[in-house]
């Protein structure tokens, strides 16, 4: 006989130190269908155009500004307290611009 366990909520924090250089990447919550990662970029970003074929991505800007570029180099500026949803298969790159 298999005993099923009920799923449980996970509480996580978005507090993180600001960096003067480099970047950090911390998984703050995960299930079998979704992961939440907290990434901090002092400068730069993910500057190589790429896509994820098996997962959607969402980015939330907690401080500063980021500019996202699609396959045709069309820019989308995302400011503090804004986010962007990138569905699987969408090509993107981004850089810190604020």
CSV table of N, CA and C in Angstrom, one decimal:
chain,number,residue,atom,x,y,z
A,1,UNK,N,0.8,-1.2,0.0
A,1,UNK,CA,0.0,0.0,0.0
A,1,UNK,C,0.9,1.2,0.0
A,2,UNK,N,0.6,2.2,-0.9
A,2,UNK,CA,1.4,3.4,-1.0
A,2,UNK,C,0.7,4.5,-0.3
A,3,UNK,N,1.4,5.2,0.5
A,3,UNK,CA,0.9,6.3,1.3
A,3,UNK,C,1.3,7.6,0.6
A,4,UNK,N,0.3,8.4,0.3
A,4,UNK,CA,0.6,9.7,-0.4
A,4,UNK,C,0.8,10.7,0.7
A,5,UNK,N,1.7,11.6,0.4
A,5,UNK,CA,1.9,12.7,1.3
A,5,UNK,C,1.4,14.0,0.6
A,6,UNK,N,0.8,14.8,1.4
A,6,UNK,CA,0.3,16.1,0.8
A,6,UNK,C,1.4,17.1,0.6
A,7,UNK,N,1.3,17.8,-0.5
A,7,UNK,CA,2.4,18.8,-0.8
A,7,UNK,C,2.4,19.8,0.3
A,8,UNK,N,3.6,20.4,0.5
A,8,UNK,CA,3.7,21.4,1.6
A,8,UNK,C,4.2,22.7,0.9
A,9,UNK,N,3.7,23.8,1.4
A,9,UNK,CA,4.2,25.1,1.0
A,9,UNK,C,5.7,25.4,1.4
A,10,UNK,N,6.3,26.1,0.5
A,10,UNK,CA,7.7,26.5,0.8
A,10,UNK,C,7.7,28.1,0.9
A,11,UNK,N,8.3,28.6,1.9
A,11,UNK,CA,8.5,30.0,2.1
A,11,UNK,C,9.9,30.3,1.8
A,12,UNK,N,10.1,31.4,1.0
A,12,UNK,CA,11.5,31.8,0.6
A,12,UNK,C,11.7,33.3,0.7
A,13,UNK,N,12.9,33.7,0.7
A,13,UNK,CA,13.2,35.1,0.8
A,13,UNK,C,13.9,35.6,-0.5
A,14,UNK,N,13.6,36.8,-0.8
A,14,UNK,CA,14.3,37.5,-2.0
A,14,UNK,C,15.3,38.4,-1.5
A,15,UNK,N,15.7,38.4,-0.3
A,15,UNK,CA,16.7,39.3,0.2
A,15,UNK,C,18.1,38.7,-0.2
A,16,UNK,N,18.9,39.6,-0.7
A,16,UNK,CA,20.3,39.2,-1.1
A,16,UNK,C,21.2,40.4,-1.1
A,17,UNK,N,22.5,40.2,-0.8
A,17,UNK,CA,23.4,41.3,-0.8
A,17,UNK,C,23.6,41.8,-2.2
A,18,UNK,N,23.8,43.1,-2.4
A,18,UNK,CA,24.2,43.6,-3.7
A,18,UNK,C,25.7,43.3,-3.9
A,19,UNK,N,26.1,43.0,-5.1
A,19,UNK,CA,27.5,42.7,-5.4
A,19,UNK,C,28.2,43.8,-6.0
A,20,UNK,N,29.5,43.9,-5.7
A,20,UNK,CA,30.3,45.0,-6.3
A,20,UNK,C,31.0,44.4,-7.6
A,21,UNK,N,31.0,43.0,-7.7
A,21,UNK,CA,31.6,42.4,-8.9
A,21,UNK,C,31.0,41.0,-9.0
A,22,UNK,N,31.0,40.5,-10.2
A,22,UNK,CA,30.6,39.1,-10.4
A,22,UNK,C,29.1,38.9,-10.4
A,23,UNK,N,28.7,37.6,-10.0
A,23,UNK,CA,27.3,37.3,-9.9
A,23,UNK,C,27.1,36.1,-9.0
A,24,UNK,N,25.9,36.0,-8.5
A,24,UNK,CA,25.5,34.9,-7.6
A,24,UNK,C,24.3,34.2,-8.2
A,25,UNK,N,24.1,32.9,-7.8
A,25,UNK,CA,23.0,32.1,-8.3
A,25,UNK,C,22.6,31.2,-7.2
A,26,UNK,N,21.4,31.4,-6.6
A,26,UNK,CA,20.9,30.6,-5.5
A,26,UNK,C,19.5,30.1,-5.7
A,27,UNK,N,19.4,28.8,-5.6
A,27,UNK,CA,18.0,28.2,-5.7
A,27,UNK,C,17.3,28.4,-4.4
A,28,UNK,N,16.2,29.0,-4.4
A,28,UNK,CA,15.5,29.3,-3.2
A,28,UNK,C,14.2,28.5,-2.9
A,29,UNK,N,13.7,27.8,-4.0
A,29,UNK,CA,12.6,26.9,-3.9
A,29,UNK,C,12.6,26.0,-5.1
A,30,UNK,N,12.1,24.8,-5.0
A,30,UNK,CA,12.0,23.9,-6.1
A,30,UNK,C,11.0,22.8,-5.9
A,31,UNK,N,10.3,22.5,-7.0
A,31,UNK,CA,9.4,21.3,-7.0
A,31,UNK,C,9.8,20.5,-8.2
A,32,UNK,N,9.1,19.4,-8.5
A,32,UNK,CA,9.4,18.7,-9.7
A,32,UNK,C,9.0,19.4,-11.0
A,33,UNK,N,8.2,20.4,-10.9
A,33,UNK,CA,7.8,21.2,-12.1
A,33,UNK,C,8.2,22.6,-12.2
A,34,UNK,N,8.8,23.1,-11.1
A,34,UNK,CA,9.2,24.6,-11.1
A,34,UNK,C,10.3,24.8,-10.2
A,35,UNK,N,11.2,25.7,-10.6
A,35,UNK,CA,12.3,26.1,-9.7
A,35,UNK,C,12.3,27.7,-9.6
A,36,UNK,N,12.7,28.2,-8.4
A,36,UNK,CA,12.8,29.6,-8.2
A,36,UNK,C,14.3,29.8,-7.8
A,37,UNK,N,14.9,30.6,-8.7
A,37,UNK,CA,16.4,30.9,-8.4
A,37,UNK,C,16.5,32.4,-8.3
A,38,UNK,N,17.4,32.8,-7.4
A,38,UNK,CA,17.7,34.2,-7.2
A,38,UNK,C,19.1,34.5,-7.7
A,39,UNK,N,19.1,35.3,-8.8
A,39,UNK,CA,20.4,35.6,-9.4
A,39,UNK,C,20.7,37.1,-9.2
A,40,UNK,N,21.9,37.4,-8.9
A,40,UNK,CA,22.3,38.8,-8.7
A,40,UNK,C,23.5,39.0,-9.7
A,41,UNK,N,23.5,40.1,-10.5
A,41,UNK,CA,24.5,40.4,-11.4
A,41,UNK,C,25.0,41.8,-11.0
A,42,UNK,N,26.3,41.9,-10.7
A,42,UNK,CA,26.9,43.2,-10.4
A,42,UNK,C,27.0,44.0,-11.7
A,43,UNK,N,27.3,43.4,-12.8
A,43,UNK,CA,27.4,44.0,-14.1
A,43,UNK,C,27.3,42.9,-15.1
A,44,UNK,N,27.1,43.3,-16.3
A,44,UNK,CA,27.1,42.3,-17.4
A,44,UNK,C,25.7,41.7,-17.5
A,45,UNK,N,25.6,40.4,-17.5
A,45,UNK,CA,24.3,39.7,-17.6
A,45,UNK,C,24.6,38.4,-18.3
A,46,UNK,N,23.5,37.9,-19.0
A,46,UNK,CA,23.7,36.7,-19.9
A,46,UNK,C,23.7,37.3,-21.3
A,47,UNK,N,24.9,37.5,-21.8
A,47,UNK,CA,25.1,38.2,-23.0
A,47,UNK,C,25.1,37.3,-24.3
A,48,UNK,N,25.1,36.0,-24.1
A,48,UNK,CA,25.0,35.1,-25.3
A,48,UNK,C,23.5,34.8,-25.5
A,49,UNK,N,23.1,35.1,-26.8
A,49,UNK,CA,21.7,34.8,-27.2
A,49,UNK,C,21.5,33.3,-27.0
A,50,UNK,N,20.4,32.9,-26.3
A,50,UNK,CA,20.1,31.5,-26.1
A,50,UNK,C,18.6,31.3,-25.8
A,51,UNK,N,18.2,30.1,-25.7
A,51,UNK,CA,16.8,29.7,-25.4
A,51,UNK,C,16.8,28.5,-24.5
A,52,UNK,N,15.7,28.3,-23.9
A,52,UNK,CA,15.4,27.1,-23.1
A,52,UNK,C,14.2,26.4,-23.7
A,53,UNK,N,14.4,25.2,-24.2
A,53,UNK,CA,13.3,24.5,-24.9
A,53,UNK,C,12.4,23.8,-24.0
A,54,UNK,N,12.8,23.6,-22.7
A,54,UNK,CA,11.9,22.8,-21.8
A,54,UNK,C,11.5,23.5,-20.6
A,55,UNK,N,11.6,24.9,-20.5
A,55,UNK,CA,11.2,25.6,-19.3
A,55,UNK,C,10.9,27.0,-19.6
A,56,UNK,N,9.9,27.6,-19.0
A,56,UNK,CA,9.7,29.1,-19.1
A,56,UNK,C,10.6,29.8,-18.1
A,57,UNK,N,10.9,31.0,-18.3
A,57,UNK,CA,11.7,31.8,-17.4
A,57,UNK,C,11.0,33.1,-17.1
A,58,UNK,N,11.1,33.6,-15.9
A,58,UNK,CA,10.7,34.9,-15.5
A,58,UNK,C,11.8,35.6,-14.7
A,59,UNK,N,12.0,36.8,-15.0
A,59,UNK,CA,13.0,37.6,-14.3
A,59,UNK,C,12.2,38.8,-13.6
A,60,UNK,N,12.6,39.1,-12.4
A,60,UNK,CA,12.1,40.2,-11.7
A,60,UNK,C,13.3,41.1,-11.3
A,61,UNK,N,13.2,42.4,-11.6
A,61,UNK,CA,14.3,43.3,-11.3
A,61,UNK,C,14.0,43.9,-9.9
A,62,UNK,N,14.9,43.6,-8.9
A,62,UNK,CA,14.7,44.1,-7.5
A,62,UNK,C,15.4,45.4,-7.3
A,63,UNK,N,16.4,45.6,-8.1
A,63,UNK,CA,17.2,46.9,-8.0
A,63,UNK,C,17.9,47.1,-9.4
A,64,UNK,N,17.9,48.4,-9.8
A,64,UNK,CA,18.6,48.7,-11.0
A,64,UNK,C,17.7,48.5,-12.2
A,65,UNK,N,18.3,48.1,-13.3
A,65,UNK,CA,17.5,47.9,-14.6
A,65,UNK,C,18.2,46.9,-15.5
A,66,UNK,N,17.5,46.2,-16.3
A,66,UNK,CA,18.0,45.2,-17.2
A,66,UNK,C,17.4,45.5,-18.6
A,67,UNK,N,18.2,45.2,-19.6
A,67,UNK,CA,17.6,45.3,-21.0
A,67,UNK,C,17.8,43.9,-21.6
A,68,UNK,N,16.6,43.4,-22.0
A,68,UNK,CA,16.5,42.1,-22.7
A,68,UNK,C,16.5,42.3,-24.2
A,69,UNK,N,17.1,41.4,-24.9
A,69,UNK,CA,17.1,41.5,-26.4
A,69,UNK,C,16.6,40.1,-26.9
A,70,UNK,N,15.8,40.2,-27.9
A,70,UNK,CA,15.3,39.0,-28.6
A,70,UNK,C,16.2,38.6,-29.7
A,71,UNK,N,15.8,37.6,-30.5
A,71,UNK,CA,16.6,37.1,-31.6
A,71,UNK,C,17.0,38.2,-32.6
A,72,UNK,N,16.1,39.2,-32.8
A,72,UNK,CA,16.3,40.3,-33.8
A,72,UNK,C,16.9,41.5,-33.1
A,73,UNK,N,17.4,41.3,-31.9
A,73,UNK,CA,18.1,42.4,-31.2
A,73,UNK,C,17.1,43.6,-30.8
A,74,UNK,N,15.8,43.3,-30.7
A,74,UNK,CA,14.8,44.3,-30.2
A,74,UNK,C,15.0,44.4,-28.7
A,75,UNK,N,15.2,45.6,-28.2
A,75,UNK,CA,15.4,45.7,-26.7
A,75,UNK,C,14.0,45.8,-26.0
A,76,UNK,N,14.0,45.3,-24.8
A,76,UNK,CA,12.9,45.5,-23.8
A,76,UNK,C,13.6,45.9,-22.5
A,77,UNK,N,13.3,47.1,-22.1
A,77,UNK,CA,13.9,47.6,-20.8
A,77,UNK,C,13.0,47.2,-19.7
A,78,UNK,N,13.5,46.6,-18.6
A,78,UNK,CA,12.8,46.2,-17.4
A,78,UNK,C,13.4,46.9,-16.2
A,79,UNK,N,12.6,47.7,-15.6
A,79,UNK,CA,13.0,48.5,-14.5
A,79,UNK,C,12.8,47.9,-13.1
A,80,UNK,N,13.3,48.5,-12.1
A,80,UNK,CA,13.1,48.1,-10.7
A,80,UNK,C,11.6,47.8,-10.4
A,81,UNK,N,11.4,46.7,-9.8
A,81,UNK,CA,10.0,46.2,-9.4
A,81,UNK,C,9.2,45.8,-10.6
A,82,UNK,N,9.8,45.6,-11.8
A,82,UNK,CA,9.1,45.0,-12.9
A,82,UNK,C,9.7,43.6,-13.2
A,83,UNK,N,9.0,42.9,-14.0
A,83,UNK,CA,9.4,41.6,-14.4
A,83,UNK,C,9.2,41.3,-15.9
A,84,UNK,N,9.7,40.3,-16.4
A,84,UNK,CA,9.5,39.8,-17.8
A,84,UNK,C,9.4,38.3,-17.8
A,85,UNK,N,8.4,37.8,-18.5
A,85,UNK,CA,8.2,36.4,-18.7
A,85,UNK,C,8.7,36.0,-20.1
A,86,UNK,N,9.5,35.0,-20.1
A,86,UNK,CA,10.1,34.5,-21.4
A,86,UNK,C,9.6,33.0,-21.5
A,87,UNK,N,8.6,32.8,-22.4
A,87,UNK,CA,8.2,31.4,-22.5
A,87,UNK,C,9.2,30.5,-23.2
A,88,UNK,N,9.2,29.2,-22.9
A,88,UNK,CA,10.1,28.3,-23.4
A,88,UNK,C,10.2,28.4,-25.0
A,89,UNK,N,11.4,28.4,-25.5
A,89,UNK,CA,11.6,28.6,-26.9
A,89,UNK,C,11.9,30.0,-27.3
A,90,UNK,N,11.7,31.0,-26.4
A,90,UNK,CA,12.0,32.4,-26.8
A,90,UNK,C,13.5,32.6,-26.6
A,91,UNK,N,14.1,33.1,-27.7
A,91,UNK,CA,15.5,33.5,-27.6
A,91,UNK,C,15.7,34.8,-26.9
A,92,UNK,N,16.7,34.9,-26.0
A,92,UNK,CA,17.0,36.1,-25.3
A,92,UNK,C,18.4,36.2,-24.8
A,93,UNK,N,18.8,37.4,-24.6
A,93,UNK,CA,20.0,37.7,-23.8
A,93,UNK,C,19.7,39.0,-23.0
A,94,UNK,N,20.5,39.3,-22.0
A,94,UNK,CA,20.2,40.5,-21.3
A,94,UNK,C,21.5,41.1,-20.7
A,95,UNK,N,21.4,42.3,-20.4
A,95,UNK,CA,22.5,43.0,-19.7
A,95,UNK,C,22.0,43.9,-18.7
A,96,UNK,N,22.8,44.2,-17.6
A,96,UNK,CA,22.5,45.1,-16.6
A,96,UNK,C,22.7,46.5,-17.2
A,97,UNK,N,21.7,47.4,-17.2
A,97,UNK,CA,21.8,48.7,-17.8
A,97,UNK,C,21.4,49.8,-16.8
A,98,UNK,N,21.3,49.5,-15.5
A,98,UNK,CA,20.9,50.6,-14.6
A,98,UNK,C,21.6,50.5,-13.3
